[in-house]
Tab-separated table of C-alpha atoms in Angstrom:
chain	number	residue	atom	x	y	z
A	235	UNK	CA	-143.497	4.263	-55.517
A	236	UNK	CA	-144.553	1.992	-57.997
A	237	UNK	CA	-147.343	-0.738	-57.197
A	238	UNK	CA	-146.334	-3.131	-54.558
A	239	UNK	CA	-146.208	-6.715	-56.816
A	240	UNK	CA	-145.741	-9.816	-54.544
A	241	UNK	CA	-146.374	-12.387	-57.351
A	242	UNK	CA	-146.520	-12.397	-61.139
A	243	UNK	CA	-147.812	-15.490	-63.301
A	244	UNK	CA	-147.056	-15.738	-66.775
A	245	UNK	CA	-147.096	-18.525	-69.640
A	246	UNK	CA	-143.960	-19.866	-70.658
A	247	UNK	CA	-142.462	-22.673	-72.998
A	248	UNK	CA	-139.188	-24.044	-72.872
A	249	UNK	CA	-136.653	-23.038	-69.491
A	250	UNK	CA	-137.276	-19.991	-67.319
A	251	UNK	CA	-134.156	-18.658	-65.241
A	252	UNK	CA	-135.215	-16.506	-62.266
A	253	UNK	CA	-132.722	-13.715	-61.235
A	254	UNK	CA	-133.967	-11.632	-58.272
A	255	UNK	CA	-132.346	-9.847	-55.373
A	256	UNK	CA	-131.528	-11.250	-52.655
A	257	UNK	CA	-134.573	-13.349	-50.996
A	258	UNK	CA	-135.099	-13.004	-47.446
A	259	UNK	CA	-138.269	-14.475	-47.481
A	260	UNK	CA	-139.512	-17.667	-48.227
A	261	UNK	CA	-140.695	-17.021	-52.305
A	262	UNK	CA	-143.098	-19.098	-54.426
A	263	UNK	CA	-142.585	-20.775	-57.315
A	264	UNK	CA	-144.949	-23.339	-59.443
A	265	UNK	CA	-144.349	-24.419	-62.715
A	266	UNK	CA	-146.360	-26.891	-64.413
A	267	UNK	CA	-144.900	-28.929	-67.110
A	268	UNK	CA	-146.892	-29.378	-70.388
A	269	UNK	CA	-146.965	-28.327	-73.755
A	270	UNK	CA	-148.007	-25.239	-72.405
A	271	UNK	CA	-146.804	-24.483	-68.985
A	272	UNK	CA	-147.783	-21.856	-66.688
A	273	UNK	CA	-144.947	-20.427	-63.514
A	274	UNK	CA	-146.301	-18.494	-60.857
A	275	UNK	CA	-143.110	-16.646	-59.087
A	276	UNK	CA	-143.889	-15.819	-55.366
A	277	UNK	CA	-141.535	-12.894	-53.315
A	278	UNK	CA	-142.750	-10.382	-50.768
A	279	UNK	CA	-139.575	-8.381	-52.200
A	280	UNK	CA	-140.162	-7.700	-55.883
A	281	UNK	CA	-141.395	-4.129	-56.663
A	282	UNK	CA	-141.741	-5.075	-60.399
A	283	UNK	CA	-140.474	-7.990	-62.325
A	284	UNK	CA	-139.223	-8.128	-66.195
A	285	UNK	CA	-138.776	-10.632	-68.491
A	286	UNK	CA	-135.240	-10.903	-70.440
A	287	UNK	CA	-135.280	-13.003	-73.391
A	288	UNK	CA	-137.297	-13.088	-76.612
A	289	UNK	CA	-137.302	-17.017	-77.381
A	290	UNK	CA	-137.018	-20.966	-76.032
A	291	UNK	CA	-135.732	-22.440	-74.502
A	292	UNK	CA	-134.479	-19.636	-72.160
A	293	UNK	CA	-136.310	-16.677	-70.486
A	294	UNK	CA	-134.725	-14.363	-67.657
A	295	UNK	CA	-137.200	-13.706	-65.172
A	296	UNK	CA	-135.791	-10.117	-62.844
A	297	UNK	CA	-137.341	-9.450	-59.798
A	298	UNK	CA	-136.671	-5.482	-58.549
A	299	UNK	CA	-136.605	-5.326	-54.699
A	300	UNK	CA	-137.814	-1.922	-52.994
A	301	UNK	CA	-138.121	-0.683	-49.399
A	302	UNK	CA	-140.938	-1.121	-46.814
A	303	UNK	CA	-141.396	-4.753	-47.661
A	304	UNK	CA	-139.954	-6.657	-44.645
A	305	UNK	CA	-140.604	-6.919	-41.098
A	306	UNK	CA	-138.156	-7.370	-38.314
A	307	UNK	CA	-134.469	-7.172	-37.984
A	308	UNK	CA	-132.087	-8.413	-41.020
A	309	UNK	CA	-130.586	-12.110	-40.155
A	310	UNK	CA	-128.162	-14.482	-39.852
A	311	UNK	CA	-125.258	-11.143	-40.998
A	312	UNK	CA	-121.781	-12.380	-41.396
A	313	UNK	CA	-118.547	-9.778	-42.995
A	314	UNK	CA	-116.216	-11.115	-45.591
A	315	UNK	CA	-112.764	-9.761	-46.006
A	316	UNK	CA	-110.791	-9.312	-49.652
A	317	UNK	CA	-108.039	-10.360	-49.558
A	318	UNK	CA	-108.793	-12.784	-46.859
A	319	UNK	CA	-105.301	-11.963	-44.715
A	320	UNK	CA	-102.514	-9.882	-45.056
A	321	UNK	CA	-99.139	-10.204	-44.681
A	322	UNK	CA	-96.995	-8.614	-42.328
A	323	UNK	CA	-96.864	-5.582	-44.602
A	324	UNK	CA	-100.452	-4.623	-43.666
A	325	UNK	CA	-101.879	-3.089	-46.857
A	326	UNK	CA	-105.749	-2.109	-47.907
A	327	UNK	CA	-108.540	-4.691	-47.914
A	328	UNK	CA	-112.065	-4.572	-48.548
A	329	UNK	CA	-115.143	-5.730	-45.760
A	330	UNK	CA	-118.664	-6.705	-47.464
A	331	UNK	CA	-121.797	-7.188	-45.116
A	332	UNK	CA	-124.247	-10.301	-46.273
A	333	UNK	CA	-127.676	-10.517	-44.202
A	334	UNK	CA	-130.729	-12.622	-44.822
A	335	UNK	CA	-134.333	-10.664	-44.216
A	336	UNK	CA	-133.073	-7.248	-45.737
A	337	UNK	CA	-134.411	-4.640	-48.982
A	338	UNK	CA	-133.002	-1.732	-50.961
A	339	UNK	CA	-133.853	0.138	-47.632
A	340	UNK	CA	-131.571	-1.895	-44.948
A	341	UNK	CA	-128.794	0.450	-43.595
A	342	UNK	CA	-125.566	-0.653	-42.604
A	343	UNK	CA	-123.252	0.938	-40.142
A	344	UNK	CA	-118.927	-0.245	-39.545
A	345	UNK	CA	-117.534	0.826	-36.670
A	346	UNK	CA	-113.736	0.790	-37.549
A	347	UNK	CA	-111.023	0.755	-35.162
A	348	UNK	CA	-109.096	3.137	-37.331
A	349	UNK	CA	-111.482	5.587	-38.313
A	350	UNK	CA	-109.657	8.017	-39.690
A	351	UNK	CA	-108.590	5.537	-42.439
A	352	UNK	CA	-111.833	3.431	-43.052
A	353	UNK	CA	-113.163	4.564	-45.986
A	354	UNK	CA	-117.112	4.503	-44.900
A	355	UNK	CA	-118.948	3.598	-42.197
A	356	UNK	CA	-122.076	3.572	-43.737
A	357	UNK	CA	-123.267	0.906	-46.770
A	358	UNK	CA	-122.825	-2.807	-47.501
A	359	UNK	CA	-119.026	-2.492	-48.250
A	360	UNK	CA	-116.067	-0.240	-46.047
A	361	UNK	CA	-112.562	-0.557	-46.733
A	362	UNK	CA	-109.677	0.341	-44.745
A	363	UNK	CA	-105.436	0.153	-44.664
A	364	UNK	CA	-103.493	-0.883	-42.228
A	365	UNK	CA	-99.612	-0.659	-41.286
A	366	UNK	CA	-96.990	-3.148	-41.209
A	367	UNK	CA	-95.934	-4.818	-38.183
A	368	UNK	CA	-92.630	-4.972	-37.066
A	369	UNK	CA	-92.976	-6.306	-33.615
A	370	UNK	CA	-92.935	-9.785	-31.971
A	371	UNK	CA	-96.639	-10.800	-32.210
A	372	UNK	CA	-99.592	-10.277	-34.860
A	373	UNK	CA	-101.800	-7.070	-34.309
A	374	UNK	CA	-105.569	-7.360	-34.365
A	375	UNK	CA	-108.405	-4.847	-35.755
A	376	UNK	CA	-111.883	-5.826	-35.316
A	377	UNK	CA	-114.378	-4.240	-37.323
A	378	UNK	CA	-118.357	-4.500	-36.444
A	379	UNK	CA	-121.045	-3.995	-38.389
A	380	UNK	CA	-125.146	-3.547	-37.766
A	381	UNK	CA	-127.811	-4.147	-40.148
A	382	UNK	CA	-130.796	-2.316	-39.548
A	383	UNK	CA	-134.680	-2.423	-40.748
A	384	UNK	CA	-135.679	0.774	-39.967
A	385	UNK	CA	-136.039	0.420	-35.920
A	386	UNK	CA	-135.214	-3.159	-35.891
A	387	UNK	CA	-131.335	-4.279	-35.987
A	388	UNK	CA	-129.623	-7.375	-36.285
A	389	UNK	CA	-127.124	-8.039	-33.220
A	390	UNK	CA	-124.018	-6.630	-34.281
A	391	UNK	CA	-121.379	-8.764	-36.221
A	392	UNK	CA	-117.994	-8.425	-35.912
A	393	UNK	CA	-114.390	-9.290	-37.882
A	394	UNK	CA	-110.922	-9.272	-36.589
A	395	UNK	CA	-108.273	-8.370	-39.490
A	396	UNK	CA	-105.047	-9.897	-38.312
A	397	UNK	CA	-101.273	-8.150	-39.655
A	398	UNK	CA	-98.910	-10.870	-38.182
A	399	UNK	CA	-95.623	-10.641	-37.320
A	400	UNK	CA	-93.011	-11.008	-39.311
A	401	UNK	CA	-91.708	-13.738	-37.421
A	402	UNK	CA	-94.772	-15.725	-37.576
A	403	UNK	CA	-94.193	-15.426	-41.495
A	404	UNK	CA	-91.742	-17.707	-43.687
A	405	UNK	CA	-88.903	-15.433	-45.171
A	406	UNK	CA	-88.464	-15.638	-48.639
A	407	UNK	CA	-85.087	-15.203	-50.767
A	408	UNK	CA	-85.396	-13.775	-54.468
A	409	UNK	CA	-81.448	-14.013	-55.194
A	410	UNK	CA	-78.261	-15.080	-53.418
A	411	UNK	CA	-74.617	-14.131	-55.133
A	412	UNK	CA	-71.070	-14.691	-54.736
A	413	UNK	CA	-68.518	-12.420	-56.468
A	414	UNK	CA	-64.837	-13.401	-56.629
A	415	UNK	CA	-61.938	-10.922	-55.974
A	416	UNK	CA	-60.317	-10.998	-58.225
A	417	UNK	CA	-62.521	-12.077	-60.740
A	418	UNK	CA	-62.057	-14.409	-62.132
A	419	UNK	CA	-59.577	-15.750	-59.100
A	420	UNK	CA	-56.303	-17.346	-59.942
A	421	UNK	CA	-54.830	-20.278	-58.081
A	422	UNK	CA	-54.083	-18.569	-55.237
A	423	UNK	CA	-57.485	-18.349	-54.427
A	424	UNK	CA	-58.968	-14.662	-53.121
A	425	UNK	CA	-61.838	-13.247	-51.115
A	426	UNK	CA	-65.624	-13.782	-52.076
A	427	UNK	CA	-68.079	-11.257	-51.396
A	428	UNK	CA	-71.643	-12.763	-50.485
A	429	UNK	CA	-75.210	-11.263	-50.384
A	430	UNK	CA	-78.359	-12.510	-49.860
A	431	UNK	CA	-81.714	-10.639	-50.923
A	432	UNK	CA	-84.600	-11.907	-48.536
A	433	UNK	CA	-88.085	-10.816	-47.223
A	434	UNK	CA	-88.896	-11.439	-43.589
A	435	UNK	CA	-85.666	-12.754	-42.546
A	436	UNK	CA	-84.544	-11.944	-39.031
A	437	UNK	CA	-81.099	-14.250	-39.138
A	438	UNK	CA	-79.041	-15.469	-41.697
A	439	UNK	CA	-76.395	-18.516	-41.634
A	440	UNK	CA	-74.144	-19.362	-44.516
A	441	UNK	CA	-72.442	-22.430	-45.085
A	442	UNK	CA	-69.720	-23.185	-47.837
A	443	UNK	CA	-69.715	-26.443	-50.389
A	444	UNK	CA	-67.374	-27.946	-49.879
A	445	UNK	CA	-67.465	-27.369	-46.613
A	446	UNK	CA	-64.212	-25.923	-44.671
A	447	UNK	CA	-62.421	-22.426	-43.551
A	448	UNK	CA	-63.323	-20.139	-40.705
A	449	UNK	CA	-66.659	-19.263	-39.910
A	450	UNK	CA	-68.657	-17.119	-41.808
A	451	UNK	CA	-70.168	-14.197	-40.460
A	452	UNK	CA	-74.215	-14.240	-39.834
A	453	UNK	CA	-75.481	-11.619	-42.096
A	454	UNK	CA	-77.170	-10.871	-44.838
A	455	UNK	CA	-74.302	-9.354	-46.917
A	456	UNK	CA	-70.877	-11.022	-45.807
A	457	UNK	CA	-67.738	-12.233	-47.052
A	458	UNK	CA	-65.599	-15.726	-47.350
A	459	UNK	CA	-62.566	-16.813	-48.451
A	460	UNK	CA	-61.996	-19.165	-51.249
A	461	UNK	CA	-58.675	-21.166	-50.218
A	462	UNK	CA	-55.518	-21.066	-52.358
A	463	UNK	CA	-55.603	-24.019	-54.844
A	464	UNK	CA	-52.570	-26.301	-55.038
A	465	UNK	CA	-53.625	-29.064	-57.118
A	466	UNK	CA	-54.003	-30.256	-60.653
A	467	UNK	CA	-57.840	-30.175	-61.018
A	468	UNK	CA	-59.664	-26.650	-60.674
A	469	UNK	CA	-61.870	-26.178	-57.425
A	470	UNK	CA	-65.743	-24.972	-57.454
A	471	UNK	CA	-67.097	-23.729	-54.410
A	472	UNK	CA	-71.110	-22.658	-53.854
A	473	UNK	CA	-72.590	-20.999	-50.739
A	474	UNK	CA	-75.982	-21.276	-49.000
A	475	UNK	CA	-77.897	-19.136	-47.178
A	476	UNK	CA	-80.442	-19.678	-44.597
A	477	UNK	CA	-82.921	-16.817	-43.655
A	478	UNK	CA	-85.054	-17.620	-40.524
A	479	UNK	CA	-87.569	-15.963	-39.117
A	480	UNK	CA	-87.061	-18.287	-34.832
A	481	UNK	CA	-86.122	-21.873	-35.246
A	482	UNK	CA	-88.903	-23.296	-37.220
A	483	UNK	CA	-89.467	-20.389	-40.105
A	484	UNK	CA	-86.685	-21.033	-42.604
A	485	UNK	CA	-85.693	-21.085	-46.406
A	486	UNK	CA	-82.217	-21.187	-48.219
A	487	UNK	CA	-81.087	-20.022	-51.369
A	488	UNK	CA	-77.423	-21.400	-53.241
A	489	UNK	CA	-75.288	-18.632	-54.446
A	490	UNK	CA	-73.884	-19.482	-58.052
A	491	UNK	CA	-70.383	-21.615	-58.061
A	492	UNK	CA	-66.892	-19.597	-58.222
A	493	UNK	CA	-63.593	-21.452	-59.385
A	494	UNK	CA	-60.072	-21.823	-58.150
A	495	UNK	CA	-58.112	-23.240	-60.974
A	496	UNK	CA	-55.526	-25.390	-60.429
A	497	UNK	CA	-51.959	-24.472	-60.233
A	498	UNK	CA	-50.159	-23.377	-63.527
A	499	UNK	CA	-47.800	-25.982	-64.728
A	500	UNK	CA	-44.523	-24.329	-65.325
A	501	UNK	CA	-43.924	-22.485	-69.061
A	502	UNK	CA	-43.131	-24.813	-71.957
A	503	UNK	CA	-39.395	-23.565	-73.392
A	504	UNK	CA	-39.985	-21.092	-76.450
A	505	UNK	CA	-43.444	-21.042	-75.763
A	506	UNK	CA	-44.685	-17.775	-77.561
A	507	UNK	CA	-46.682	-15.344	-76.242
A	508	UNK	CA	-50.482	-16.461	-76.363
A	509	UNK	CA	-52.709	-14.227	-78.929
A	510	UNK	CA	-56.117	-13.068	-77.108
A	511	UNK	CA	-59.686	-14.002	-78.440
A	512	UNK	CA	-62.087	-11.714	-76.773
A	513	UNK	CA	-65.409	-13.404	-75.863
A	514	UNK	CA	-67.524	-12.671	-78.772
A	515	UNK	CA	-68.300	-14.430	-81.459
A	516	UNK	CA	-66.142	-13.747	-85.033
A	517	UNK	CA	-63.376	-12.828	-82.975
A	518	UNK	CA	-60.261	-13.503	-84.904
A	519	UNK	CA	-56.171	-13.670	-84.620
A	520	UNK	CA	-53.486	-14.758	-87.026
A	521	UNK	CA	-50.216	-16.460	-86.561
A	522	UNK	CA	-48.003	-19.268	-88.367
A	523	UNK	CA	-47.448	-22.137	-86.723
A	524	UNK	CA	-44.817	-24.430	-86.263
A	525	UNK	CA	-43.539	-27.926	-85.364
A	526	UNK	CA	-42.326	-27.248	-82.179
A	527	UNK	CA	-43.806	-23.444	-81.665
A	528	UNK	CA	-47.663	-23.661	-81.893
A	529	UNK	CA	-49.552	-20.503	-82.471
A	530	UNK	CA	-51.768	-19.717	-79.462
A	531	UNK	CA	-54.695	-18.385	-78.672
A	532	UNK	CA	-56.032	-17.265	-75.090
A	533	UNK	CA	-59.569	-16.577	-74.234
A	534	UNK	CA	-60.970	-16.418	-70.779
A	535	UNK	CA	-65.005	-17.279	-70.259
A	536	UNK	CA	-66.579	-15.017	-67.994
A	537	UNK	CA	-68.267	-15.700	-64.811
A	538	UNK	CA	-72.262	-16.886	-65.033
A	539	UNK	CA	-71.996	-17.658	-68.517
A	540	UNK	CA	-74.513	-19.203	-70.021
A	541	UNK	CA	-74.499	-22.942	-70.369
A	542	UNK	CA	-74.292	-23.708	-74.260
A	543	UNK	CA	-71.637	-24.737	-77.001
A	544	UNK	CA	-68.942	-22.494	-78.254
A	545	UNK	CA	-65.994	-23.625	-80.671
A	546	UNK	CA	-62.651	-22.644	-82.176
A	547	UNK	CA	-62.115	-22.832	-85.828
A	548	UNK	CA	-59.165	-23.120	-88.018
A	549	UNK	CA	-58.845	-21.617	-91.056
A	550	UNK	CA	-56.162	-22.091	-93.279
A	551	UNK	CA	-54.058	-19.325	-95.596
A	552	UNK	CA	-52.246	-22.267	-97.541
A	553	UNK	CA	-54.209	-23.795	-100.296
A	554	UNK	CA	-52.607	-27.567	-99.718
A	555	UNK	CA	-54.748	-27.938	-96.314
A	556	UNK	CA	-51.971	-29.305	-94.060
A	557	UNK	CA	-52.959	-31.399	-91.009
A	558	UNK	CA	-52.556	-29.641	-87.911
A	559	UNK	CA	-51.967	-30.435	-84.072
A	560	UNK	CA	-54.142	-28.812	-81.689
A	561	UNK	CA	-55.004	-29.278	-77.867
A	562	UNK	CA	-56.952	-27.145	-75.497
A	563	UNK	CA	-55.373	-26.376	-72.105
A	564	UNK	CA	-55.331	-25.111	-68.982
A	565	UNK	CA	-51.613	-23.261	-69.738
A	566	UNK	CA	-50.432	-22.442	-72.949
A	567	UNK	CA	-48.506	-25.129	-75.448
A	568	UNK	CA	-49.225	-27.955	-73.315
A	569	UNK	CA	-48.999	-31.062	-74.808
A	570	UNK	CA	-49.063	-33.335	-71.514
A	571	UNK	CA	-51.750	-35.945	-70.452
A	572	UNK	CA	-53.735	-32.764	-68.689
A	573	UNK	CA	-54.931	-31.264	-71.494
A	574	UNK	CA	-58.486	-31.113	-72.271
A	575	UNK	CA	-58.773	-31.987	-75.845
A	576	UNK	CA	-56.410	-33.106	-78.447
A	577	UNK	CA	-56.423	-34.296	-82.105
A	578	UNK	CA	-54.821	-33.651	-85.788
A	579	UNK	CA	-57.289	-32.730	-88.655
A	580	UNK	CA	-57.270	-29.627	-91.399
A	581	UNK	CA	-58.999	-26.488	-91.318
A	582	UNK	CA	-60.060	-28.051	-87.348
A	583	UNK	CA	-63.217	-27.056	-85.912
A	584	UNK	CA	-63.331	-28.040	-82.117
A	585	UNK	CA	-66.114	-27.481	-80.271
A	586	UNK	CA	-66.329	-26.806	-75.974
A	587	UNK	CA	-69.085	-26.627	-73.422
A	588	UNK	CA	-69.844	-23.972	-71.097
A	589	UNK	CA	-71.365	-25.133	-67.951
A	590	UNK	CA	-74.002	-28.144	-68.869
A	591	UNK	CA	-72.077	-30.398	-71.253
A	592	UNK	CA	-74.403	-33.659	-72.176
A	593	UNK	CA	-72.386	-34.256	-75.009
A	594	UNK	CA	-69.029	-35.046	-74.048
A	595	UNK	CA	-66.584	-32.180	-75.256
A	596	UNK	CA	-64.327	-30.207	-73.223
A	597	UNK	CA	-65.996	-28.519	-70.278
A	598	UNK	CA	-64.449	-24.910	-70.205
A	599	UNK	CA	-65.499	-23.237	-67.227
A	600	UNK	CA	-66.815	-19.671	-66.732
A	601	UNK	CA	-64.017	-17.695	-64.902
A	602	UNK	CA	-61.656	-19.713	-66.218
A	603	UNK	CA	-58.859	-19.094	-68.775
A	604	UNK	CA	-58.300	-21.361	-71.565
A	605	UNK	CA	-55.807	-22.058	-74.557
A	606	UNK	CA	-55.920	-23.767	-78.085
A	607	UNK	CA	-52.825	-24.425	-79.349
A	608	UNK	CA	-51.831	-25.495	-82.793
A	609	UNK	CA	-48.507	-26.935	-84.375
A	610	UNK	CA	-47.776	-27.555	-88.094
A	611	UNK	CA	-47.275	-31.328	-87.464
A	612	UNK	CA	-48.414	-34.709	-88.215
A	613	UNK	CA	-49.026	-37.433	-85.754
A	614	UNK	CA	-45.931	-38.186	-86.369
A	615	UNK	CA	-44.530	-34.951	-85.259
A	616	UNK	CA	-43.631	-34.620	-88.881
A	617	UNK	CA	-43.242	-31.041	-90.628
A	618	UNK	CA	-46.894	-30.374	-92.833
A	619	UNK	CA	-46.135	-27.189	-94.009
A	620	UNK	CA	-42.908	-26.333	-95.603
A	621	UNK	CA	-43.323	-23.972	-98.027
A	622	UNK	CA	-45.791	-21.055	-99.303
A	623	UNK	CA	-48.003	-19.845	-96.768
A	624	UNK	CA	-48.269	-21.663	-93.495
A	625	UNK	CA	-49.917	-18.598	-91.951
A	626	UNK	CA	-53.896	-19.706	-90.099
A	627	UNK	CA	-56.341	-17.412	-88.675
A	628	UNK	CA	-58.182	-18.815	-85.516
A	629	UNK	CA	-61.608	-17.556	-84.624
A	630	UNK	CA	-63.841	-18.039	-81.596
A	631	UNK	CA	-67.438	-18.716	-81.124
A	632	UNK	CA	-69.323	-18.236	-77.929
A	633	UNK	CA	-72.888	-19.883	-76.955
């Protein structure tokens, strides 16, 4: 062993940091300000001490601890846990042992109350893992420790790891969906399947907005009805869920929104069949259009579309530019007060909003089923095309 040092003085200008291991006793330090100062560094601890640092203002004074050094039994022990709790999942955590009045030769025994899982029972740190808990209450492990000087030991110290019960934890719901059948639904309404994914939920309520039907059953995964729609407006319905975990330990989540549109107005005379835009943008269909039979073009928006801007566009196959008609509608050729857009312009561009609409055009609903129909007529109702090419191609573009 190398020669017991219990004090070092040295000259030093400028700051001196002093990094030793941990003190139990009472150390020394003077330090006399001047020009030219002189510390003396007092510990019954230090072995050896080195000095880190070759200039001012800062030198690193290390103090090396060894063995043999202190008398009597460590002090004042306490046991720290990382993580500090668990959840009702149990898991692994880590116990470190912190004692006043110890050296490089203090021993330190755990005495675990799953042994066959603690990783040590000897040293400043154990760690252990412990099981979830599915019952009523919170389980408790209590670990002890003794720090020992040779023949002289600390009273034992002990720590109580609790794993509590689920119901004494808050559940928490990642996602909560509702899924039309048929999707989307028609007028005559259809069945809604519902689902809820939560943590640490023991019940689950649902409730409908707007509120009405028969009640829905308490699970997790359930189903509802959404009512047949007889009026002139389309109907959005939401759904929350509330996990619980007893009376007082709750959260809800709201399920997306699912439409009933309203009731289809009875078929325009000579209406033709409506031309099909799939959802993507640069989708395209051509038709000629006239005063009294528009050309017409059907897209449907699916469900949990994002909220953005789409648009039709006219283009036009006859070099004059006639002004057109259009209107965009809930059935197709509709020219009543109902529909949702309306105007007279050449080569027409008219754009929609899915969702969030802050700047006033046509909200067109995901689920839903839309038309944009377009005549070869004035304001007037007056013929704009007569000869050459009246042909247009209408194209779609999505958010």
């Amino acid at each position: 062993m190398p020669p017991f040092l219990t004090h070092l003085t040295l000259p030093v200008m400028g700051a001196l940091l002093i990094a030793a291991a941990p003190i139990a006793q009472a150390a020394t330090v003077s330090y006399t300000d001047s020009h030219s100062a002189t510390v003396t560094y007092s510990d019954p601890e230090c072995t050896a001490f080195s000095l880190d640092g070759s200039a001012a203002p800062s030198y690193v004074l290390k103090c090396t601890s060894g063995g043999g050094s202190v008398t009597g039994a460590p002090t004042n022990c306490t046991i720290s846990s990382n993580p500090a709790s668990l959840t009702s999942g149990g898991g692994t955590f880590s116990l470190t042992a912190a004692c006043g009045n110890i050296n490089g030769n203090t021993v330190y025994t755990w005495t675990c109350p799953t042994s066959d899982t603690c990783t040590s029972t000897a040293g400043i740190t154990t760690s252990d893992t412990l099981p979830l808990n599915d019952t009523a209450a919170g389980k408790n492990y209590t670990y002890t420790m003794t720090a020992c000087n040779g023949s002289s030991c600390a009273s034992p110290v002990t720590k109580t790891v609790i794993v509590p019960s689920p119901t004494q934890v808050t559940p928490t719901c990642t996602n909560a969906t509702a899924t039309p059948n048929p999707n989307p639904l028609t007028s005559s309404g259809g069945t809604v399947a519902l689902a809820a994914t939560c943590q640490n939920a023991a019940t689950y309520s649902w409730t409908r907005t707007p509120a009405g039907g028969s009640a829905i059953p308490a699970q997790s995964s359930t189903t509802d009805n959404a009512p047949q729609n007889t009026g002139s407006s389309d109907q959005s319905y939401s759904w929350t869920v509330t996990a619980c975990n007893g009376a007082s330990n709750c959260t809800t989540r709201t399920t997306n929104s699912v439409t009933v549109p309203a009731v289809a107005a009875p078929p325009v005379a000579g209406c033709p069949t409506p031309l099909t835009l799939s959802w993507a943008s640069g989708s395209m269909v051509t038709g000629t259009p006239g005063a009294s039979s528009p050309v017409v073009a059907k897209i449907t928006i699916p469900s949990g579309v994002a909220s953005g801007l789409g648009s039709f566009t006219v283009y036009e196959l006859n070099a004059s530019l006639p002004t057109r008609k259009y209107t965009i509608s809930t059935t197709p050729c509709d020219e009543s007060a109902a529909v949702l857009a309306v105007g007279y312009a050449t080569n027409p561009r008219v754009n929609f909003a899915t969702i969030t609409n802050p700047y006033g055009y046509p909200a067109l609903l995901g689920g839903g089923t839309y038309y944009f129909n377009l005549w070869n007529k004035n304001e007037s109702g007056a013929l704009t095309c007569s000869s050459g090419t009246c042909g247009v191609k209408i194209s779609l573009g999505t958010p």
